[in-house]
Amino acid sequence: MHEAALELFGERGYARVTAAEVAERAGLTERTFFRHFADKREVLFDGNELGGLLAAAVADAPEGVAPVEAVVAGLEAVAAVFEDRREAVARRARVVEAHPELRERELAKLASWSKALEGVLVGRGLPEPDAMLLAEVSVAVFRVAYRRWLDGGTARELAAIIRETLAGLGGLFAHTAPGPRDLSAARAGAAARRSDR
Amino acid sequence: MHEAALELFGERGYARVTAAEVAERAGLTERTFFRHFADKREVLFDGNELGGLLAAAVADAPEGVAPVEAVVAGLEAVAAVFEDRREAVARRARVVEAHPELRERELAKLASWSKALEGVLVGRGLPEPDAMLLAEVSVAVFRVAYRRWLDGGTARELAAIIRETLAGLGGLFAHTAPGPRDLSAARAGAAARRSDR
């Protein structure tokens, strides 16, 4: 169904394709279509297969590994699926990018990944506030790596880009958490600049 | 209008309130309402006032400061607005939480903050891949801090929680970016555990 939908959306544009047409292209009845999907939009979001894979891989990481390593193992499991379907993933991404309602749905999907990840991390013993932080930031890292992977053509593997993106965090946040004094100095500087104009 | 909408949504539930009723409570005509908002949902999303404030504050940070410090100055500008309206922000959050369509709209709003932040960071000279990473992760940090602030009652200031959350990133990502060997070892461990079951 996924393949049929991508073909049709690519040929005629997402807005001009009906659920019945997707079903027909896939050689199925409209009734079968609606047994599996609420509407044509949902064909592009596959239940929550990948979110489940992510959570399971994190849960299955060996007990001793650091939480971030468990998350990386989960993101790599998702990356392996994407790598195998690179062409279809790229076509799907183009359709999603082109439609605000699909972009919103994609954000909701990623938010559900983050929620699932948070639950699994708590299950692994990470205290709650850290679990939410690690989950949210990891999904943000995944989004960035995914975007780089799509933009980079076939040159690099997604798993490698995820590791590289994670490694880049350290440098960017090295100057993190300045005390109130540093910030009020920065603010005073900003105010001074504004009054200079 | 914002205040009138929060009152009505609180009294009768979001679903049972019309745009006309919000306008009436605010002492305005329905026509005026629709001149400012596409629908009743948008009253809760205020144009993009806060996103603009965030971007402007980052752009205004003194030239010498590290990108992450510029972002913190921006998040603090938003935090100051939230702190002044703590009651209204908490009421709004409860309405948004309770409705999937509002949660999706909230995610879209945060994604637009991230896009704006990315643009400003590129304008400050940060190379593109890092700009997207810093923007996405900073918005994720903000989401976590905002959630902690809402859950914590009146005990702590949002700006302090943002700094603390950022500081927590270092510890969580300290074991970051393991090489391929470490991961294949972790994977083999996970596989072994699975086959033990």
Coordinates of C-alpha atoms in Angstrom, one line a residue, chain A residues 96-170:
Chain A
V96 CA 5.7 15.1 3.4
E97 CA 7.9 18.3 3.0
A98 CA 5.5 19.6 0.4
H99 CA 2.3 19.5 2.5
P100 CA 1.8 21.4 5.8
E101 CA -0.7 18.8 7.1
L102 CA 1.8 16.0 6.5
R103 CA 4.6 18.0 8.1
E104 CA 2.4 18.5 11.2
R105 CA 1.6 14.8 11.2
E106 CA 5.3 14.0 11.0
L107 CA 6.1 16.2 14.0
A108 CA 3.4 14.4 16.0
K109 CA 5.0 11.1 15.0
L110 CA 8.4 12.2 16.2
A111 CA 6.8 13.5 19.4
S112 CA 5.4 10.0 19.9
W113 CA 8.9 8.5 19.4
S114 CA 10.2 10.8 22.1
K115 CA 7.4 9.8 24.5
A116 CA 8.0 6.1 23.9
L117 CA 11.8 6.6 24.3
E118 CA 11.2 8.5 27.6
G119 CA 9.2 5.6 28.9
V120 CA 11.8 3.0 28.0
L121 CA 14.6 5.1 29.5
V122 CA 12.7 5.4 32.8
G123 CA 12.2 1.6 32.6
R124 CA 16.0 1.3 32.3
G125 CA 16.4 3.3 35.6
L126 CA 17.1 6.8 34.3
P127 CA 15.4 9.4 36.6
E128 CA 12.4 11.1 35.0
P129 CA 13.7 14.6 34.2
D130 CA 16.8 13.2 32.6
A131 CA 14.8 10.6 30.6
M132 CA 12.6 13.3 29.0
L133 CA 15.7 15.4 28.3
L134 CA 17.6 12.6 26.7
A135 CA 14.6 11.4 24.7
E136 CA 13.7 14.9 23.4
V137 CA 17.3 15.8 22.5
S138 CA 17.9 12.4 20.8
V139 CA 14.9 12.8 18.6
A140 CA 16.1 16.3 17.7
V141 CA 19.5 14.8 16.8
F142 CA 17.8 12.2 14.7
R143 CA 15.9 14.8 12.8
V144 CA 19.0 16.7 12.0
A145 CA 20.9 13.6 11.0
Y146 CA 18.0 12.4 8.9
R147 CA 17.9 15.8 7.1
R148 CA 21.7 15.6 6.4
W149 CA 21.3 12.1 5.1
L150 CA 18.5 13.1 2.7
D151 CA 20.4 16.1 1.5
G152 CA 23.6 14.2 1.1
G153 CA 22.4 11.8 -1.6
T154 CA 23.9 8.3 -1.4
A155 CA 27.2 9.4 -0.1
R156 CA 27.0 8.6 3.6
E157 CA 25.2 6.1 5.8
L158 CA 22.6 7.5 8.2
A159 CA 24.0 5.6 11.2
A160 CA 27.4 7.3 10.7
I161 CA 25.7 10.7 10.4
I162 CA 23.8 10.1 13.6
R163 CA 27.1 9.3 15.5
E164 CA 28.7 12.4 13.9
T165 CA 25.8 14.6 14.8
L166 CA 25.8 13.4 18.4
A167 CA 29.6 14.0 18.6
G168 CA 29.0 17.6 17.4
L169 CA 26.7 18.3 20.4
G170 CA 29.7 18.4 22.7

